[in-house]
GROMACS .gro file of C-alpha atoms in nm:
model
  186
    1UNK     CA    1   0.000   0.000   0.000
    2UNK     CA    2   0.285   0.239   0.085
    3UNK     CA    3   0.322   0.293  -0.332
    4UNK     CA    4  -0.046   0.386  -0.369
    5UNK     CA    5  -0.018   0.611  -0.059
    6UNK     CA    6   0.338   0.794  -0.215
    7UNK     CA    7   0.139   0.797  -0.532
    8UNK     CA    8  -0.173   0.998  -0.387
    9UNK     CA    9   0.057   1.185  -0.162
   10UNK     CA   10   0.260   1.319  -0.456
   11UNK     CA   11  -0.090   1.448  -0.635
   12UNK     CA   12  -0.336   1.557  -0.319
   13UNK     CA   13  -0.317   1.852  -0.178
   14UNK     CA   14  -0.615   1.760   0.060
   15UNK     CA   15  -0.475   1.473   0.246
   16UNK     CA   16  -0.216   1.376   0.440
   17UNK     CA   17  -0.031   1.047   0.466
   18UNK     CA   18  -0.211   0.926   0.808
   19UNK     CA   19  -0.572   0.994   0.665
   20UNK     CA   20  -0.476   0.803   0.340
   21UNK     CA   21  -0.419   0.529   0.567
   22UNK     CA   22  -0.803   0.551   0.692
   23UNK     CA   23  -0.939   0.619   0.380
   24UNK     CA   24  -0.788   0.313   0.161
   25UNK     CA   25  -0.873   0.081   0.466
   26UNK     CA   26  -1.241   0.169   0.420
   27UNK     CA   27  -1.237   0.173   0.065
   28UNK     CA   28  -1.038  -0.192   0.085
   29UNK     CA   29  -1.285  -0.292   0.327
   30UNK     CA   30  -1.628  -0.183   0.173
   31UNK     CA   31  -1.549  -0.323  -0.235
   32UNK     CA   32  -1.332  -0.607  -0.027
   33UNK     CA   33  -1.066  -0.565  -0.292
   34UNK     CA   34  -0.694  -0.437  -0.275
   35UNK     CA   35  -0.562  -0.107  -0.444
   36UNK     CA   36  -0.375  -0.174  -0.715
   37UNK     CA   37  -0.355   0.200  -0.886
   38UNK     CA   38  -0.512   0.575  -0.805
   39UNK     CA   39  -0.567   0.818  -1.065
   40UNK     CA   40  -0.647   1.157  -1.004
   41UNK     CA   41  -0.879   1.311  -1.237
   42UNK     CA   42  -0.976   1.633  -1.166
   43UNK     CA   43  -0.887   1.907  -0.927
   44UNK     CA   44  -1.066   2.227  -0.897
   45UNK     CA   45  -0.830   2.506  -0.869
   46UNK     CA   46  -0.723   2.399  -1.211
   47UNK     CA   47  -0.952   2.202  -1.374
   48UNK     CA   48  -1.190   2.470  -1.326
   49UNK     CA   49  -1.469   2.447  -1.044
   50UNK     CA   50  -1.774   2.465  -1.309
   51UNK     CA   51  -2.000   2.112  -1.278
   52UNK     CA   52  -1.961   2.113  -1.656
   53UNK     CA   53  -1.523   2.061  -1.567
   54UNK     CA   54  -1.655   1.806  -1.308
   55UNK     CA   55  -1.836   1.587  -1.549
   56UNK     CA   56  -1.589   1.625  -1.852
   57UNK     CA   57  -1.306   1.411  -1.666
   58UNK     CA   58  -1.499   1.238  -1.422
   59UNK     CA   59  -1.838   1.092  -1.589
   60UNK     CA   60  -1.889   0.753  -1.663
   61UNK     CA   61  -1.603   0.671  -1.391
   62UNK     CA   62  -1.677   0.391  -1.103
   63UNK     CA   63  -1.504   0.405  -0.795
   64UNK     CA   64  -1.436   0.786  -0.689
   65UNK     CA   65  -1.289   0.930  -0.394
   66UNK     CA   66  -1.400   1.292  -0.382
   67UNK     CA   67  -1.112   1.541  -0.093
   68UNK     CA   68  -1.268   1.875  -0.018
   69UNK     CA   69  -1.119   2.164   0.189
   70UNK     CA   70  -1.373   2.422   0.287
   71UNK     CA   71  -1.334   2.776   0.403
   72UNK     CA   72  -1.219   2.763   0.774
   73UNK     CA   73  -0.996   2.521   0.684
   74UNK     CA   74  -1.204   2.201   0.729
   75UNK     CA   75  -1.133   1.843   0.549
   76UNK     CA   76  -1.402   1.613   0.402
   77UNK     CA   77  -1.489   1.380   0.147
   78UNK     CA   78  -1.688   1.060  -0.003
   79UNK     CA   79  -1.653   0.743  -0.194
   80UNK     CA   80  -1.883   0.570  -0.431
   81UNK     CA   81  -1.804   0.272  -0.668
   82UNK     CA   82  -2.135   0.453  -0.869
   83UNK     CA   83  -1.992   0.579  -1.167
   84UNK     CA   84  -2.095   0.986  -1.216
   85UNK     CA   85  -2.326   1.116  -1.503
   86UNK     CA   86  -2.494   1.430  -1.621
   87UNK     CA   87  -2.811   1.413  -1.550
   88UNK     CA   88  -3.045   1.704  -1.721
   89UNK     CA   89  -3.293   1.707  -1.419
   90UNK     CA   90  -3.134   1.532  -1.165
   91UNK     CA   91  -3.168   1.179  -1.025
   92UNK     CA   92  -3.103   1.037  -0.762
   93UNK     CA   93  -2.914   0.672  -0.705
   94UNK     CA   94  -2.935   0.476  -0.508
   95UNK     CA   95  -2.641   0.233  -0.396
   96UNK     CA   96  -2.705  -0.140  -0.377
   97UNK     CA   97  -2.375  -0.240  -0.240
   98UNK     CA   98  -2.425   0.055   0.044
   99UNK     CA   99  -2.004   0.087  -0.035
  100UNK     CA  100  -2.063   0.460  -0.097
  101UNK     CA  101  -1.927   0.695   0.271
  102UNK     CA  102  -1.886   1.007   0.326
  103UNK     CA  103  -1.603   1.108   0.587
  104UNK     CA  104  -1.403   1.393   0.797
  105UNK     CA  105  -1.043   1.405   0.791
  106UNK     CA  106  -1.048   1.622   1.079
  107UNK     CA  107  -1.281   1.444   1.315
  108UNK     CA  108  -1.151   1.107   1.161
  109UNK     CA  109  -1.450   0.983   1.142
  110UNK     CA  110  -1.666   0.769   0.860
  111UNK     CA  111  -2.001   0.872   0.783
  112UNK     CA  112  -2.212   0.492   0.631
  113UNK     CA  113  -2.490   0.504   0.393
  114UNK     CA  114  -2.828   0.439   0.688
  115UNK     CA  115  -2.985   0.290   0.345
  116UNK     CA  116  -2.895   0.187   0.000
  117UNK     CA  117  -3.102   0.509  -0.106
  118UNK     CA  118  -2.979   0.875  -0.204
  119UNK     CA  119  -2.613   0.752  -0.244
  120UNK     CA  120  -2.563   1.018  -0.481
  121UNK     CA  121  -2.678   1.242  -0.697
  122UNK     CA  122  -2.682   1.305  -1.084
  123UNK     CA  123  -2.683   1.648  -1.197
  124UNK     CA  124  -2.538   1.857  -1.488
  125UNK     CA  125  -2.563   2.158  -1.293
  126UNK     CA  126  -2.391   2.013  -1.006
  127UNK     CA  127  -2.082   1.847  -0.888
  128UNK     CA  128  -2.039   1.538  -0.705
  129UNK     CA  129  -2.327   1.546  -0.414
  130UNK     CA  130  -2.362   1.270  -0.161
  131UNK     CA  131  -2.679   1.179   0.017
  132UNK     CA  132  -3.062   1.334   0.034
  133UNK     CA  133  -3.059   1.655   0.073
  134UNK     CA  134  -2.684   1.643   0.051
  135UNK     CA  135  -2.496   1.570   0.338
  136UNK     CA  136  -2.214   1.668   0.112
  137UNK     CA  137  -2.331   1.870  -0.232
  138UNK     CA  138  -2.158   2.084  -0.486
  139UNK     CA  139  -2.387   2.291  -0.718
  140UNK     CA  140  -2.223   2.592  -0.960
  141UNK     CA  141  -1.864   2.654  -0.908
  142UNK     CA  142  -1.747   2.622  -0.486
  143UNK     CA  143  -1.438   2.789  -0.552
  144UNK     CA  144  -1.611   3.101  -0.638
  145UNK     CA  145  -1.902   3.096  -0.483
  146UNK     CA  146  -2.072   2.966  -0.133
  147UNK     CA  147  -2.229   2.650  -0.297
  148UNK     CA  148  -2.069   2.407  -0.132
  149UNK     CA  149  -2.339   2.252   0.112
  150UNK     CA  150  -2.325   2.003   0.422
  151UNK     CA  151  -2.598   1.900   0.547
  152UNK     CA  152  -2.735   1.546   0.812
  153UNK     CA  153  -2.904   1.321   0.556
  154UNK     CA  154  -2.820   1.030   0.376
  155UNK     CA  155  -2.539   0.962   0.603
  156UNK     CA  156  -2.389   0.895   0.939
  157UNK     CA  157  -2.145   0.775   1.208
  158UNK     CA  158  -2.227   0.508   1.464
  159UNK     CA  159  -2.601   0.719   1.523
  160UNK     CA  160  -2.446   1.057   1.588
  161UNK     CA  161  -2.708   1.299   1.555
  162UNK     CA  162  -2.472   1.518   1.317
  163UNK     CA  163  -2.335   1.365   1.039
  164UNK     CA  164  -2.053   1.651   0.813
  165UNK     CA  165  -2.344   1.936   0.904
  166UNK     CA  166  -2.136   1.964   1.217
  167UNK     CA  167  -1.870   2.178   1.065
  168UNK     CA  168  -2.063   2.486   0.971
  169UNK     CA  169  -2.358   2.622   1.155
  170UNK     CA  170  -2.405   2.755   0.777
  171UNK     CA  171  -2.568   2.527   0.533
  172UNK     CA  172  -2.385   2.713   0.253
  173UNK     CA  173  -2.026   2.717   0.233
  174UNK     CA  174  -1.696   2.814  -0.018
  175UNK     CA  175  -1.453   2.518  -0.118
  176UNK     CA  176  -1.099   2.662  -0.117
  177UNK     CA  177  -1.020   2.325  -0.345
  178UNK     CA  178  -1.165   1.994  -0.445
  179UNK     CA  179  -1.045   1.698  -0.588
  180UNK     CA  180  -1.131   1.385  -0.718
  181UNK     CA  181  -0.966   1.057  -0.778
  182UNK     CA  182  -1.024   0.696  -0.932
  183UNK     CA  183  -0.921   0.375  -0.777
  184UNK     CA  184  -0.836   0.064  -0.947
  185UNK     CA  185  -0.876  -0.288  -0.799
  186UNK     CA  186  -0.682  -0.604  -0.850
   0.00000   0.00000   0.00000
């Protein structure tokens, strides 16, 4: 694992080295397959924070791990093996395998689908978004803009009332960066 971790290490500029070592467990653990390669595929503060960016390099693309830093400094994320799409009026999917999370780097803690529904949704005019009423959602462009959104939904840790709407008393927050990455299982 230590290559995959150097790998990711060398490209995020999310995460550090002890919360990759969270993150791939879960991942490892929920598909119950190894890492063999990561890919990063998109990162906002270059790829341009537009949804229409998003979906050009990540659509059509199973098994995404989405790093977000927030105004005030705060670290979060998801994973879903559901591949994204561009949706023209949104839909929402739901996650059969219940392998899709949400997390906090911060609070180091994982965030588990309560059902297999609302997973994620599907959205031209959004980025990724995780969960009903989106415990984590990106619509227009976060990195200029306050519409980056946490909210208790779909989502949450060991029944903890709060789920990633603990960070912000806000519902509507700025992304200072996002990025996104593919893994690929032996």
């Amino acid at each position: 694992m230590n290559d995959k971790l150097d790998e990711l290490n060398n490209k995020s500029v999310i995460m550090n080295y002890d919360e990759r070592n969270m993150i791939f467990s879960e991942i490892e653990n929920k598909m119950n397959k190894r890492i063999r390669k990561i890919k990063k595929l998109y990162q906002a503060t270059i790829d341009g924070g537009d949804p229409i960016n998003f979906h050009s390099k990540c659509d059509n693309i199973e098994n995404t791990l989405v790093l977000i830093k927030s105004e005030g400094l705060r670290r979060f994320g998801g994973f879903t093996p559901i591949p994204w799409k561009s949706s023209e009026n949104g839909v929402w999917v739901n996650d059969q395998s219940s392998n899709s999370f949400v997390f906090s780097l911060d609070k180091k803690k994982i965030y588990s689908l309560k059902s297999e529904k609302n997973a994620v949704n599907h959205n031209k005019n959004s980025g990724p978004c995780f969960g009903f009423g989106h415990d984590i959602g990106i619509v227009g462009n976060p990195i200029k803009e306050n519409t980056l959104f946490t909210h208790q939904s779909s989502y949450n840790y060991k029944g903890d009332k709060y789920s990633l709407s603990e960070y912000d008393g806000r519902n509507q927050i700025k992304a200072l960066e996002y990025e996104v990455f593919q893994f690929i299982f032996f």
